[in-house]
Amino acid sequence: MQTFSEKQIELTNRGFAVIDNIYTDDEINKILEAIQQADRSKETFRQSADLFAIRQFLKEFPELQPIIFNEKLNRIIHNIFGKDYFVVKSIYFDKPATSNWYVAYHQDLTISVDRKLELKNYGPWTTKQNQFAVQPPISILENNFTIRIHLDQTDENNGALRVIEGSHLKGVYRPEEIDWSVEKETICAVNKCGIILMKPLLLHSSARTTNQKKRRVIHIEFSNTELPDGLNWSEKN
């Protein structure tokens, strides 16, 4: 088993790191049961033939936080990132077994905030379902990290992330500028009960499902940076 320092180096150099066996089957089942029983008429729930998603997931399911932030996950966060990071965004994604949902290569360039303010080096802005998002200074994105919790076995056949290793080190990297003669695509297969750590600036995509199996993921973003001039993270936890 790799050490925390080895995973930290892997994340720093490659932009991602996979860690298995963070949850038990019982913990995963409790999470899925809570989602199944939820009221899906809420504004934060979005459902279509290709996608079921829940925005502000941790706010919608506060009772799941002790399960999600179990001893193993807390140890990873504290040893790799330190104790000053906090949750700033959480989403649940369910790519159904018959989904044709394809996500093209992109970086996660925006953060979710509580209001729109005219601030230097913040922009452009977008608003979706009363949720404000803005592209912040790149230093914030470079410092943030994401944890994706896998509730299903995930590989290239049911929408595992495809990433460009090391692309997070190149600043804002437009997909149309990818030089495929130089760049390497990696498929990030993750076992059920495992996680993937990733940097927001890592170029990543997701292919269509071809094996009729679900891909359910909880996506949680973290920062240790306070925002300026009365602007707040929408989900600071």
Short mmCIF file of C-alpha atoms in Angstrom, two decimals:
data_model
loop_
_atom_site.label_atom_id
_atom_site.label_comp_id
_atom_site.label_asym_id
_atom_site.label_seq_id
_atom_site.Cartn_x
_atom_site.Cartn_y
_atom_site.Cartn_z
CA MET A 1 0.00 0.00 0.00
CA GLN A 2 1.29 3.45 -0.91
CA THR A 3 1.97 5.96 1.84
CA PHE A 4 0.28 9.33 2.24
CA SER A 5 3.44 11.07 1.01
CA GLU A 6 3.52 8.89 -2.12
CA LYS A 7 -0.12 9.73 -2.87
CA GLN A 8 0.64 13.41 -2.28
CA ILE A 9 3.51 13.27 -4.80
CA GLU A 10 1.28 11.43 -7.28
CA LEU A 11 -1.43 14.08 -6.94
CA THR A 12 1.09 16.90 -7.30
CA ASN A 13 2.77 15.45 -10.41
CA ARG A 14 -0.08 13.68 -12.22
CA GLY A 15 -3.03 15.74 -10.98
CA PHE A 16 -4.89 12.75 -9.56
CA ALA A 17 -4.49 9.74 -7.28
CA VAL A 18 -6.76 6.72 -6.73
CA ILE A 19 -7.15 5.17 -3.28
CA ASP A 20 -9.16 1.98 -2.71
CA ASN A 21 -11.14 0.64 0.26
CA ILE A 22 -12.11 3.90 1.94
CA TYR A 23 -15.66 2.72 2.64
CA THR A 24 -17.37 -0.53 3.54
CA ASP A 25 -20.23 -1.99 1.52
CA ASP A 26 -22.49 -1.19 4.48
CA GLU A 27 -21.50 2.49 4.41
CA ILE A 28 -22.11 2.68 0.65
CA ASN A 29 -25.51 1.02 1.05
CA LYS A 30 -26.55 3.52 3.74
CA ILE A 31 -25.63 6.41 1.42
CA LEU A 32 -27.60 4.91 -1.47
CA GLU A 33 -30.63 4.18 0.73
CA ALA A 34 -30.78 7.81 1.86
CA ILE A 35 -30.60 9.03 -1.75
CA GLN A 36 -33.29 6.57 -2.84
CA GLN A 37 -35.69 7.79 -0.14
CA ALA A 38 -35.13 11.51 -0.79
CA ASP A 39 -37.75 13.94 -2.06
CA ARG A 40 -36.73 14.45 -5.69
CA SER A 41 -39.00 17.44 -6.28
CA LYS A 42 -36.53 19.86 -4.69
CA GLU A 43 -34.81 22.58 -6.71
CA THR A 44 -31.38 21.05 -6.06
CA PHE A 45 -32.41 17.76 -7.72
CA ARG A 46 -32.03 17.37 -11.49
CA GLN A 47 -33.21 14.32 -13.39
CA SER A 48 -33.21 13.33 -17.08
CA ALA A 49 -32.81 10.15 -19.12
CA ASP A 50 -29.03 10.53 -19.05
CA LEU A 51 -28.37 12.02 -15.62
CA PHE A 52 -29.62 12.28 -12.06
CA ALA A 53 -27.80 14.89 -9.99
CA ILE A 54 -28.15 16.49 -6.57
CA ARG A 55 -26.50 19.85 -6.00
CA GLN A 56 -25.43 20.92 -2.50
CA PHE A 57 -25.45 17.24 -1.62
CA LEU A 58 -24.03 17.56 1.90
CA LYS A 59 -26.61 20.23 2.77
CA GLU A 60 -29.41 18.00 1.49
CA PHE A 61 -28.13 14.98 3.46
CA PRO A 62 -26.48 16.25 6.66
CA GLU A 63 -27.14 12.88 8.31
CA LEU A 64 -24.68 11.27 5.87
CA GLN A 65 -21.73 13.45 6.81
CA PRO A 66 -20.44 11.12 9.59
CA ILE A 67 -20.47 8.25 7.08
CA ILE A 68 -18.86 10.20 4.25
CA PHE A 69 -16.23 11.77 6.49
CA ASN A 70 -15.29 8.52 8.15
CA GLU A 71 -11.98 7.88 9.91
CA LYS A 72 -10.21 6.76 6.74
CA LEU A 73 -11.23 9.80 4.67
CA ASN A 74 -10.43 12.25 7.45
CA ARG A 75 -7.00 10.69 7.84
CA ILE A 76 -6.32 11.11 4.11
CA ILE A 77 -7.42 14.75 4.11
CA HIS A 78 -5.39 15.66 7.20
CA ASN A 79 -2.23 13.82 6.13
CA ILE A 80 -2.15 14.90 2.49
CA PHE A 81 -3.66 18.39 2.70
CA GLY A 82 -3.60 19.49 6.34
CA LYS A 83 -6.37 20.46 8.75
CA ASP A 84 -7.32 23.89 7.39
CA TYR A 85 -9.36 22.75 4.37
CA PHE A 86 -13.15 22.93 4.30
CA VAL A 87 -15.92 21.81 1.93
CA VAL A 88 -16.96 24.41 -0.65
CA LYS A 89 -19.07 22.35 -3.08
CA SER A 90 -20.74 18.93 -3.18
CA ILE A 91 -22.65 17.14 -5.96
CA TYR A 92 -24.03 13.65 -6.43
CA PHE A 93 -23.93 12.29 -9.99
CA ASP A 94 -25.77 9.20 -11.18
CA LYS A 95 -24.97 8.19 -14.74
CA PRO A 96 -27.69 5.58 -15.41
CA ALA A 97 -26.92 2.22 -16.99
CA THR A 98 -28.34 3.27 -20.38
CA SER A 99 -26.84 6.76 -20.37
CA ASN A 100 -25.48 8.34 -23.55
CA TRP A 101 -24.20 11.29 -21.52
CA TYR A 102 -20.75 12.31 -22.76
CA VAL A 103 -18.66 15.01 -21.09
CA ALA A 104 -15.96 16.58 -23.25
CA TYR A 105 -12.52 17.48 -21.95
CA HIS A 106 -12.58 20.45 -19.60
CA GLN A 107 -11.06 21.93 -16.46
CA ASP A 108 -13.14 22.86 -13.40
CA LEU A 109 -12.55 26.59 -13.71
CA THR A 110 -15.41 27.97 -11.61
CA ILE A 111 -16.31 28.02 -7.93
CA SER A 112 -19.78 28.21 -6.36
CA VAL A 113 -20.46 31.35 -4.31
CA ASP A 114 -23.38 32.96 -2.50
CA ARG A 115 -23.78 36.14 -4.57
CA LYS A 116 -22.50 38.11 -7.55
CA LEU A 117 -20.05 40.92 -6.83
CA GLU A 118 -17.87 42.97 -9.11
CA LEU A 119 -14.37 41.98 -8.00
CA LYS A 120 -11.03 42.33 -9.71
CA ASN A 121 -9.82 39.07 -11.26
CA TYR A 122 -13.17 37.34 -10.68
CA GLY A 123 -15.12 36.50 -13.83
CA PRO A 124 -16.86 35.55 -16.01
CA TRP A 125 -19.97 34.82 -13.94
CA THR A 126 -22.82 32.36 -14.51
CA THR A 127 -26.11 31.72 -12.68
CA LYS A 128 -27.99 28.41 -12.75
CA GLN A 129 -31.00 27.62 -10.55
CA ASN A 130 -30.12 30.47 -8.17
CA GLN A 131 -26.55 29.16 -7.90
CA PHE A 132 -23.80 31.70 -8.63
CA ALA A 133 -20.54 30.52 -10.17
CA VAL A 134 -17.45 32.50 -11.08
CA GLN A 135 -13.96 31.89 -12.37
CA PRO A 136 -11.61 33.02 -9.57
CA PRO A 137 -7.90 33.88 -9.70
CA ILE A 138 -5.97 30.82 -10.81
CA SER A 139 -4.10 30.69 -7.50
CA ILE A 140 -7.33 29.59 -5.79
CA LEU A 141 -7.91 26.80 -8.30
CA GLU A 142 -4.31 25.64 -7.98
CA ASN A 143 -4.73 25.37 -4.22
CA ASN A 144 -8.09 23.58 -4.18
CA PHE A 145 -8.67 19.85 -4.49
CA THR A 146 -11.57 17.48 -5.21
CA ILE A 147 -12.50 14.07 -3.83
CA ARG A 148 -14.77 11.82 -5.89
CA ILE A 149 -16.32 8.96 -3.90
CA HIS A 150 -17.25 5.97 -6.05
CA LEU A 151 -20.45 4.15 -5.11
CA ASP A 152 -20.04 1.71 -8.03
CA GLN A 153 -17.22 -0.13 -9.75
CA THR A 154 -16.17 2.27 -12.51
CA ASP A 155 -14.05 1.65 -15.59
CA GLU A 156 -13.83 2.73 -19.24
CA ASN A 157 -17.15 1.00 -19.99
CA ASN A 158 -19.35 3.03 -17.63
CA GLY A 159 -17.96 6.53 -17.64
CA ALA A 160 -14.68 6.44 -15.69
CA LEU A 161 -12.82 9.74 -15.83
CA ARG A 162 -10.37 10.16 -18.69
CA VAL A 163 -7.64 12.62 -17.80
CA ILE A 164 -4.58 14.29 -19.30
CA GLU A 165 -1.83 13.62 -16.80
CA GLY A 166 0.01 16.73 -15.64
CA SER A 167 -2.35 19.15 -17.40
CA HIS A 168 -3.13 20.85 -14.06
CA LEU A 169 0.41 22.28 -14.12
CA LYS A 170 -0.23 24.27 -17.31
CA GLY A 171 -2.65 26.91 -16.02
CA VAL A 172 -5.81 27.45 -18.05
CA TYR A 173 -5.47 24.83 -20.78
CA ARG A 174 -8.16 24.99 -23.45
CA PRO A 175 -9.36 21.61 -24.78
CA GLU A 176 -8.96 22.81 -28.36
CA GLU A 177 -5.27 23.38 -27.62
CA ILE A 178 -4.53 19.80 -26.55
CA ASP A 179 -1.57 18.44 -28.51
CA TRP A 180 -2.33 14.73 -28.74
CA SER A 181 1.14 14.02 -30.12
CA VAL A 182 2.49 15.04 -26.73
CA GLU A 183 -0.29 14.48 -24.18
CA LYS A 184 -1.21 11.15 -22.62
CA GLU A 185 -4.77 10.13 -21.83
CA THR A 186 -5.29 7.96 -18.76
CA ILE A 187 -8.51 6.16 -17.80
CA CYS A 188 -9.07 6.40 -14.04
CA ALA A 189 -10.74 3.13 -13.12
CA VAL A 190 -11.88 3.22 -9.49
CA ASN A 191 -13.22 0.33 -7.44
CA LYS A 192 -16.51 0.58 -5.56
CA CYS A 193 -15.79 2.03 -2.08
CA GLY A 194 -12.71 3.83 -3.41
CA ILE A 195 -11.97 7.48 -4.15
CA ILE A 196 -10.05 9.59 -6.60
CA LEU A 197 -8.27 12.74 -5.50
CA MET A 198 -7.88 15.34 -8.24
CA LYS A 199 -6.87 18.91 -8.91
CA PRO A 200 -9.52 21.22 -10.46
CA LEU A 201 -7.20 22.26 -13.29
CA LEU A 202 -6.69 18.66 -14.44
CA LEU A 203 -8.20 18.23 -17.90
CA HIS A 204 -10.81 15.50 -17.63
CA SER A 205 -13.69 13.99 -19.57
CA SER A 206 -16.20 11.13 -19.31
CA ALA A 207 -17.33 8.78 -22.08
CA ARG A 208 -20.72 7.21 -22.67
CA THR A 209 -21.78 4.07 -20.84
CA THR A 210 -21.47 0.89 -22.93
CA ASN A 211 -21.83 -1.96 -20.41
CA GLN A 212 -25.27 -1.18 -18.96
CA LYS A 213 -23.84 -0.50 -15.50
CA LYS A 214 -24.43 2.53 -13.30
CA ARG A 215 -21.77 5.04 -12.31
CA ARG A 216 -22.70 6.87 -9.12
CA VAL A 217 -20.25 9.37 -7.66
CA ILE A 218 -20.20 11.96 -4.87
CA HIS A 219 -18.04 14.90 -5.94
CA ILE A 220 -16.76 17.13 -3.09
CA GLU A 221 -14.55 20.20 -3.55
CA PHE A 222 -12.31 21.65 -0.83
CA SER A 223 -10.45 24.92 -0.26
CA ASN A 224 -8.53 26.61 2.54
CA THR A 225 -8.91 30.10 1.07
CA GLU A 226 -11.35 32.73 2.32
CA LEU A 227 -12.90 34.83 -0.44
CA PRO A 228 -12.57 38.65 -0.51
CA ASP A 229 -14.89 41.57 0.15
CA GLY A 230 -18.00 39.80 1.47
CA LEU A 231 -18.03 37.03 -1.12
CA ASN A 232 -18.64 33.60 0.44
CA TRP A 233 -18.42 30.01 -0.68
CA SER A 234 -21.98 28.79 -1.23
CA GLU A 235 -21.44 25.54 0.67
CA LYS A 236 -18.69 26.31 3.16
CA ASN A 237 -18.90 23.52 5.71
#
